[in-house]
Short mmCIF file of C-alpha atoms (C1' of nucleotides) in Angstrom, two decimals:
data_model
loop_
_atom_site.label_atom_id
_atom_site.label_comp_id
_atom_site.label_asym_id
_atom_site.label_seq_id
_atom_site.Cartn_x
_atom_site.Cartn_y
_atom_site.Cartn_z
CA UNK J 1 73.73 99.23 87.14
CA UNK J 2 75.52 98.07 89.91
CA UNK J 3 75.97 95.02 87.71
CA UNK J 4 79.06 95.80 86.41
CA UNK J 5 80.57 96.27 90.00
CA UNK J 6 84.24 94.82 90.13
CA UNK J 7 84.31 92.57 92.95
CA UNK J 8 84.63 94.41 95.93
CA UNK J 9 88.12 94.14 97.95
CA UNK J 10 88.90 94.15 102.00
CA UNK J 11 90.99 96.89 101.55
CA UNK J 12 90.18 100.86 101.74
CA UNK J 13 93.21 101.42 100.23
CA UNK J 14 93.11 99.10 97.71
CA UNK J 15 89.71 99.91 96.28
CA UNK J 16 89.96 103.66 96.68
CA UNK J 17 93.36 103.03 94.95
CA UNK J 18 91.87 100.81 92.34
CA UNK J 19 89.12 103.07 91.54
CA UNK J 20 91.27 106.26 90.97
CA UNK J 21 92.96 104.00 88.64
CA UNK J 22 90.06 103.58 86.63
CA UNK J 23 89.09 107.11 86.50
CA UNK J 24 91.73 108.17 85.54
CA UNK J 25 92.06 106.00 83.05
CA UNK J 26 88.78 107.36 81.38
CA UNK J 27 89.45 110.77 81.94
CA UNK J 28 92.87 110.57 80.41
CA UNK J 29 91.66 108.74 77.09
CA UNK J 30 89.91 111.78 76.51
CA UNK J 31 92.14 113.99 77.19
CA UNK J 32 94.45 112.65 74.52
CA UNK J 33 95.49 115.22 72.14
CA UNK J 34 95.12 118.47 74.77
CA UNK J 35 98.36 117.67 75.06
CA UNK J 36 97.90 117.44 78.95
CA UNK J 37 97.51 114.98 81.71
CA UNK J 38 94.90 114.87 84.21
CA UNK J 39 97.48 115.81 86.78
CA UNK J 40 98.06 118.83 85.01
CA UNK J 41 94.88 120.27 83.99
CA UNK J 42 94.17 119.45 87.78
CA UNK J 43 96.85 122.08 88.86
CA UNK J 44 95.93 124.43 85.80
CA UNK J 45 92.58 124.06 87.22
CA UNK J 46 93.45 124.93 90.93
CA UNK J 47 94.91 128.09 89.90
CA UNK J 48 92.61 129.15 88.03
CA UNK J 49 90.06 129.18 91.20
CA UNK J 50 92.37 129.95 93.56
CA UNK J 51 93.95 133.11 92.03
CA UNK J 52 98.05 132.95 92.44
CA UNK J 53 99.29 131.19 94.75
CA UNK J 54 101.98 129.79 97.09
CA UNK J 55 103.10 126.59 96.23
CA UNK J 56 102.78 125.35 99.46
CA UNK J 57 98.69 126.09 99.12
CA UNK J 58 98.61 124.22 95.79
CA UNK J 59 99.92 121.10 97.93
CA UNK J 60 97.22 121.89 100.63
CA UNK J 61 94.32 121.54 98.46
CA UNK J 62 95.48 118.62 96.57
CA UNK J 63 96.86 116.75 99.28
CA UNK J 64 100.19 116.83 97.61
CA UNK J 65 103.55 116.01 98.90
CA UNK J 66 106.25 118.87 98.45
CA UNK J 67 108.23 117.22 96.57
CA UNK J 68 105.85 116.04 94.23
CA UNK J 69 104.43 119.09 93.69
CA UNK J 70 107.58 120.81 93.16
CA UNK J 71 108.70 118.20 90.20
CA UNK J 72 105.03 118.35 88.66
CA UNK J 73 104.87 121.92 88.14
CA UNK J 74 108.40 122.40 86.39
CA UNK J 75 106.87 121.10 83.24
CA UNK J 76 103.73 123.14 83.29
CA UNK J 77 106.33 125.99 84.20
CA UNK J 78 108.69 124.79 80.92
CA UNK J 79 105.65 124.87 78.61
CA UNK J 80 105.07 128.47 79.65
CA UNK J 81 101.42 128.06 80.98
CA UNK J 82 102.24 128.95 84.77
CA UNK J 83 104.84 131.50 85.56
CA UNK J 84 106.91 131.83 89.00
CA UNK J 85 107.77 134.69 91.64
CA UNK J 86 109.34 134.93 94.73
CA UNK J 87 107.21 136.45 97.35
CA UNK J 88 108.33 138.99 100.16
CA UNK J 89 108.88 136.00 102.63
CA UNK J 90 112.12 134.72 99.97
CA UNK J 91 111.35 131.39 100.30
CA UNK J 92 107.96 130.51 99.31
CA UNK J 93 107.14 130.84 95.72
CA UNK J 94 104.25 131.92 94.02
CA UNK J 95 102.36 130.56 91.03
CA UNK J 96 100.41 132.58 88.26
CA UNK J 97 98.91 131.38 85.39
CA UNK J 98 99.99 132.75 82.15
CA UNK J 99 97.66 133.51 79.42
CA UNK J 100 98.76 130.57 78.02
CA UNK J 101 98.15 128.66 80.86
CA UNK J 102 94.51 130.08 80.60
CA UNK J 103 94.48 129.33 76.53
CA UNK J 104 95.76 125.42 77.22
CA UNK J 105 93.14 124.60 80.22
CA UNK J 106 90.09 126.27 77.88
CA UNK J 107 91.17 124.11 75.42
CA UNK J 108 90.84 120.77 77.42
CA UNK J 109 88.34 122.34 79.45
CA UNK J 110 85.33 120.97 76.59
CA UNK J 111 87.10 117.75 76.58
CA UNK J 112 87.51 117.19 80.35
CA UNK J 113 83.07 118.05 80.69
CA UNK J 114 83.22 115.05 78.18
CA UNK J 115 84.74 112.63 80.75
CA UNK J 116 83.21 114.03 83.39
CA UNK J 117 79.85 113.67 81.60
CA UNK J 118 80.62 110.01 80.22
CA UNK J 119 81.35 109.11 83.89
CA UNK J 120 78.43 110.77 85.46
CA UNK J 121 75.80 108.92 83.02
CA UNK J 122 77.62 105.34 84.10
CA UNK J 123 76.94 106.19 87.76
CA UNK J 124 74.42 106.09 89.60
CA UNK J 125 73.16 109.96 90.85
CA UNK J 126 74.00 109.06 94.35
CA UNK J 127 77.34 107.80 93.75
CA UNK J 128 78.36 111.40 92.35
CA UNK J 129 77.63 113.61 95.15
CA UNK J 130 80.17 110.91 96.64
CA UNK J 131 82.65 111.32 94.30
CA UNK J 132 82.86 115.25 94.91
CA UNK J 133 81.29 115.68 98.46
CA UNK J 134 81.89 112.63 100.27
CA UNK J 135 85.82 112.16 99.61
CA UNK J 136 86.08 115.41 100.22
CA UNK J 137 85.89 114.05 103.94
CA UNK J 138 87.69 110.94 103.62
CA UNK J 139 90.24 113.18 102.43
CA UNK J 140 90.71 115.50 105.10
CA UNK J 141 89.71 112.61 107.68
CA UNK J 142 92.73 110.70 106.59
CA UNK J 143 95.36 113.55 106.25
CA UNK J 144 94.82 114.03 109.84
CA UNK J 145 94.12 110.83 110.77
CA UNK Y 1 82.67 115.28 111.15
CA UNK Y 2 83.16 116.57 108.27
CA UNK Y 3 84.15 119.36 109.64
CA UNK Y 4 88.02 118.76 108.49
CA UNK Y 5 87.02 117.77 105.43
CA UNK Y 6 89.00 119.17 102.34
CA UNK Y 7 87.10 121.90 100.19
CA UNK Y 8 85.67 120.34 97.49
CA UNK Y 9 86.86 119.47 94.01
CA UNK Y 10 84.98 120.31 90.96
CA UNK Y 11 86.94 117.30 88.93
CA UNK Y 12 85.19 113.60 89.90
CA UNK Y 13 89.11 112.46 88.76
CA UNK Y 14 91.12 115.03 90.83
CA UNK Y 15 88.98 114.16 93.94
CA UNK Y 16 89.44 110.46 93.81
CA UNK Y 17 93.19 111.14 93.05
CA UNK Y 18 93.25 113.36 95.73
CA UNK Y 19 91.50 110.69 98.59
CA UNK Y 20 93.65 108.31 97.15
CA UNK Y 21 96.89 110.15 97.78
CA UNK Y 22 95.68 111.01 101.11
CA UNK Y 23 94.69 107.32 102.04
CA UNK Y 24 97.65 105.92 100.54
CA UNK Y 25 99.81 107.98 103.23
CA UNK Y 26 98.00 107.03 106.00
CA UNK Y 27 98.42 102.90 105.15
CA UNK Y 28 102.06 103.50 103.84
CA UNK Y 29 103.04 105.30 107.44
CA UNK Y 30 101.28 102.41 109.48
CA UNK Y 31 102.97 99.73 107.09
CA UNK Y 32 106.64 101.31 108.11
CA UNK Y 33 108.97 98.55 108.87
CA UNK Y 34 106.91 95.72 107.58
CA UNK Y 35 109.26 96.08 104.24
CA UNK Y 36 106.33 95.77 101.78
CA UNK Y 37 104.24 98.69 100.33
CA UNK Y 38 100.48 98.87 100.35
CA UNK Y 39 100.58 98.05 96.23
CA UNK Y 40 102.51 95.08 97.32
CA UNK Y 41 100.55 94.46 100.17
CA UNK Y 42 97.25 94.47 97.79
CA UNK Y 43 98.98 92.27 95.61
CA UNK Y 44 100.08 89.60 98.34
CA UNK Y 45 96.01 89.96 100.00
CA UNK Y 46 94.68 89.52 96.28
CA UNK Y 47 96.57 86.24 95.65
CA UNK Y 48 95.70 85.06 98.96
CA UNK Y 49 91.71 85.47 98.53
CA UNK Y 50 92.25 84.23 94.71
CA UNK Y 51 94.54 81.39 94.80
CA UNK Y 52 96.86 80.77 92.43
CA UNK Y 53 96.22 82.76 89.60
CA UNK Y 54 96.58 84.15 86.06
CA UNK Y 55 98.25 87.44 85.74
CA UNK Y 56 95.54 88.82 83.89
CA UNK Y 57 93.30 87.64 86.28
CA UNK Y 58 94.61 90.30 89.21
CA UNK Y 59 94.94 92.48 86.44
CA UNK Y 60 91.07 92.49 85.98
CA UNK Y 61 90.74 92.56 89.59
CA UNK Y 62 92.89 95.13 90.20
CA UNK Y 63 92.05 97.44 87.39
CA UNK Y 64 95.66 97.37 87.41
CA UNK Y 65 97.71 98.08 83.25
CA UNK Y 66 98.81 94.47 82.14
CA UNK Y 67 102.55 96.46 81.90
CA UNK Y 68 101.70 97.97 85.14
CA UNK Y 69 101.39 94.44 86.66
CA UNK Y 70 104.28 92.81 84.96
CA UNK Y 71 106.40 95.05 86.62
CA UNK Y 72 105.12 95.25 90.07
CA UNK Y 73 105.27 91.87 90.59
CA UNK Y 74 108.29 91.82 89.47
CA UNK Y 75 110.03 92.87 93.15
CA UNK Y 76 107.31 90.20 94.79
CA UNK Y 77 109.17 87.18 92.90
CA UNK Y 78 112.49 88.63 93.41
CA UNK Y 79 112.32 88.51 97.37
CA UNK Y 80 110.53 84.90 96.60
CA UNK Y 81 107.10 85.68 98.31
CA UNK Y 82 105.60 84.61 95.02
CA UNK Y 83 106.41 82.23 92.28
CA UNK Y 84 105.87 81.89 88.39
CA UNK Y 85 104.72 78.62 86.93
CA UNK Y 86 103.53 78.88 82.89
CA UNK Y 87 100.32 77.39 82.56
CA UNK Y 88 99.09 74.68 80.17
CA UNK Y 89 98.58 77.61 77.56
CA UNK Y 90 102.49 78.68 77.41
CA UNK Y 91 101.92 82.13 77.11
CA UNK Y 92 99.84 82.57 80.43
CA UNK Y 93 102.04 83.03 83.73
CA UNK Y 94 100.37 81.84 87.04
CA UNK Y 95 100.97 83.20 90.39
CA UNK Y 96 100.76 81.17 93.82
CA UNK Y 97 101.81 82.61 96.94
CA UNK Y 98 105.08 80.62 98.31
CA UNK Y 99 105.50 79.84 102.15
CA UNK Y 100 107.54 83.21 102.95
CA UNK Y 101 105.00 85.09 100.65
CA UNK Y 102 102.32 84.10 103.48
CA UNK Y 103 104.75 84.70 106.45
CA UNK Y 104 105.39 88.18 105.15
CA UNK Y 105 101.65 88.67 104.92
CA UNK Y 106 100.73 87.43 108.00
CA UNK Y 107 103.21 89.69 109.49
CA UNK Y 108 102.33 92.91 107.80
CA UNK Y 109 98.48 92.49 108.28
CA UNK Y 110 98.12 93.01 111.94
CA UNK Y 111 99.77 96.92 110.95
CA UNK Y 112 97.41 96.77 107.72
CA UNK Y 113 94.50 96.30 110.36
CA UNK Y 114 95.53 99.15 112.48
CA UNK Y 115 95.66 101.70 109.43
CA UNK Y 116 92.11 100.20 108.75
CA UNK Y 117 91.03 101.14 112.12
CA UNK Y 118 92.66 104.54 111.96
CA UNK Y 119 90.76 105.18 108.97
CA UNK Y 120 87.48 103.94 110.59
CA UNK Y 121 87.73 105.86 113.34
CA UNK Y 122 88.06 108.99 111.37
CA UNK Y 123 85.46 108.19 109.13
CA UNK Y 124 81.57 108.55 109.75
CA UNK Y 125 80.00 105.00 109.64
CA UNK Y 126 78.55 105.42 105.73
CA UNK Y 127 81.42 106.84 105.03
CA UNK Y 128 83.04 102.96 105.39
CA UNK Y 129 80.77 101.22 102.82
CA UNK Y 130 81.22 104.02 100.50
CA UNK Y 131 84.85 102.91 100.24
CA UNK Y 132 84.22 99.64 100.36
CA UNK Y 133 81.10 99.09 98.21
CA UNK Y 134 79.96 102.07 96.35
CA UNK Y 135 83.99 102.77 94.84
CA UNK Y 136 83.99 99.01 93.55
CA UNK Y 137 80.79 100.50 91.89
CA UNK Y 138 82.76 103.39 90.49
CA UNK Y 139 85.80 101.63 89.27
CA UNK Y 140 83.34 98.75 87.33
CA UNK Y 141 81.27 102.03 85.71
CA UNK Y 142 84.75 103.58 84.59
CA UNK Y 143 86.27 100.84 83.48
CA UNK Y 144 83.28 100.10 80.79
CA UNK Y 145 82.85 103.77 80.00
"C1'" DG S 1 122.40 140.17 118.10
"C1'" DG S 2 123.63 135.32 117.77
"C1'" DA S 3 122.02 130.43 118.45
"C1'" DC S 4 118.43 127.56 117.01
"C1'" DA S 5 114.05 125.80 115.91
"C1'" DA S 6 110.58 126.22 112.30
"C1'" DT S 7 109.18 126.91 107.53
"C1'" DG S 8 109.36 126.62 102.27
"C1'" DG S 9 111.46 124.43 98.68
"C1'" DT S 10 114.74 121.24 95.96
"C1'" DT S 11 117.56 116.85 94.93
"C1'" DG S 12 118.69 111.89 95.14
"C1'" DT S 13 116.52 107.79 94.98
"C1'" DA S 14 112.77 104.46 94.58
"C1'" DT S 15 108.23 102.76 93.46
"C1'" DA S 16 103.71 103.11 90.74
"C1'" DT S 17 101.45 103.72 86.57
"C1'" DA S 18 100.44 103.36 81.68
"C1'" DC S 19 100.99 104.03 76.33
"C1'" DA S 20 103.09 102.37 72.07
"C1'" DC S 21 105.20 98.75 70.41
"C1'" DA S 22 107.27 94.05 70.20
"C1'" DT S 23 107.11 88.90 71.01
"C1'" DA S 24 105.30 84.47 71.73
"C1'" DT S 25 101.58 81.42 71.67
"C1'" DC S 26 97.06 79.99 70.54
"C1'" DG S 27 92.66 79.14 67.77
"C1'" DT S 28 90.60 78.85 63.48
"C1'" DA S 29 89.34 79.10 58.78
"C1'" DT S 30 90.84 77.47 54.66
"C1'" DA I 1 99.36 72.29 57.38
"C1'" DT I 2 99.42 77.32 56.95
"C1'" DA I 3 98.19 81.81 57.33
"C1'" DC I 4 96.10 85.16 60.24
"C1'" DG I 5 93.82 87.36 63.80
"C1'" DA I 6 93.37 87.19 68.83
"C1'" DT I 7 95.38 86.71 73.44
"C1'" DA I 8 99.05 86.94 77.30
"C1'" DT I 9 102.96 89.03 78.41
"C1'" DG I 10 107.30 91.88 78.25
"C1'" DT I 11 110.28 96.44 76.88
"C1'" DG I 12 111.24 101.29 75.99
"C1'" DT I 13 109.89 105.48 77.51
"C1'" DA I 14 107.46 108.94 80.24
"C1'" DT I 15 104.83 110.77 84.06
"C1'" DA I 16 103.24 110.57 89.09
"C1'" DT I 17 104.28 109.97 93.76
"C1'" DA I 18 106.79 110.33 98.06
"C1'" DC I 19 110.72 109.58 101.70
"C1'" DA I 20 115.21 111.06 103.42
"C1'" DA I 21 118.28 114.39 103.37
"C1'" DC I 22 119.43 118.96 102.16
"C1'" DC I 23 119.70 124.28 101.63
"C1'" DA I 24 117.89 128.83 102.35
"C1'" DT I 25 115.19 131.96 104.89
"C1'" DT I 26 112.57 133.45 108.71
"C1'" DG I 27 111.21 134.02 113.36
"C1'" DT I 28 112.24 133.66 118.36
"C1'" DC I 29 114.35 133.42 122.66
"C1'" DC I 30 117.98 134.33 125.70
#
DNA sequence: GGACAATGGTTGTATATACACATATCGTAT
DNA sequence: ATACGATATGTGTATATACAACCATTGTCC
């Protein structure tokens, strides 16, 4: 099982960098024709558990840069899934999602259990809980680091 | 310990993205001033440990697009750290490493070290062969999913 | 109550990443 | 030898990511 490792490399970076890539690379093959990216049923999927939202909170969970996050939800905003309003402190802005929004991300939803399922039956059992527990931690321990 | 950890994800994909992004920041801000990126930097350490090489040979290692490559390496052979010889088979392009390639490694790897130890530091002690070992595990069961 | 730091967000610019498609070369079967 | 599929790479286009610099709003301190 472990047979198919890729070699491993010196780096952290590198090989936490390399196997995103790889991920993501399954996950968005089966996304194709949802007519959304990973990246965006990610954020589709954060509001939906977190309720509406400051902007600034979506960037908090995701470990998001402002500025990314600010360019990556215009689109979602432009399709009409996620809608915008100004809060009583004028300068944050709040996200909702639309019924739309809800519509599109049950739509991908079946498709996105697919990828997580095909990845899950490659793995070994251990080396889930460490996909969604342990880098949890790394994470956090390297935002503040 | 893990008591700064990030809530957790319910998406394998969005919680590898997520450690990535977060990882990535903490190399990038320690390699400051060095002039070279941590995608270049992987690219400079992966030719080193390889030897001159095919491009589709740091490809596979990488888990890197074969377009994705082309063009990152790209800037590497513009500021002449690397250089492109065609191989016996014409259509294959080898890398090597020049002279100032290695200089420029050798000069960003002492800061590359110190991000490393950051990291450590953070981490808890399993926590370091996770990324090391168990993610080349990950990105080999992904990529042959 | 006005100066000023802090906070929330956006824009300009640059790199990273990959899909669809195109091009060049190679190997092979005829 | 030629035709044809396979392989190695490059281009056009699009999204993802973040830094520096910016603007707007808020809160605070004298």
């Amino acid at each position: 099982m472990a047979a198919d490792a890729l070699p491993t490399l010196a780096c952290a970076c590198a090989s936490i960098r390399r196997a995103a890539r790889a991920v993501t690379q399954l996950y968005e093959a089966e996304l194709q024709g949802t007519g959304i990216r990973v990246t965006q049923f990610t954020l589709l999927q954060a509001l939906q558990r977190m309720g509406p939202s400051p902007q600034a909170a979506l960037g908090e969970l995701l470990a998001l840069d402002a500025t990314t996050l600010s360019r990556t939800l215009r689109p979602l905003a432009r399709s009409g899934w996620i809608h915008a309003t100004r809060g009583a402190d004028r300068r944050e802005v709040r996200w909702t999602l639309t019924p739309a929004g809800r519509r599109r991300f049950a739509r991908a939803r079946p498709l996105w259990e697919r990828a997580q399922g095909r990845l899950r039956t490659r793995l070994r059992p251990e080396h889930w809980s460490l996909l969604l527990q342990d880098l949890a931690a790394v994470a956090g321990a390297a935002r503040r680091a």
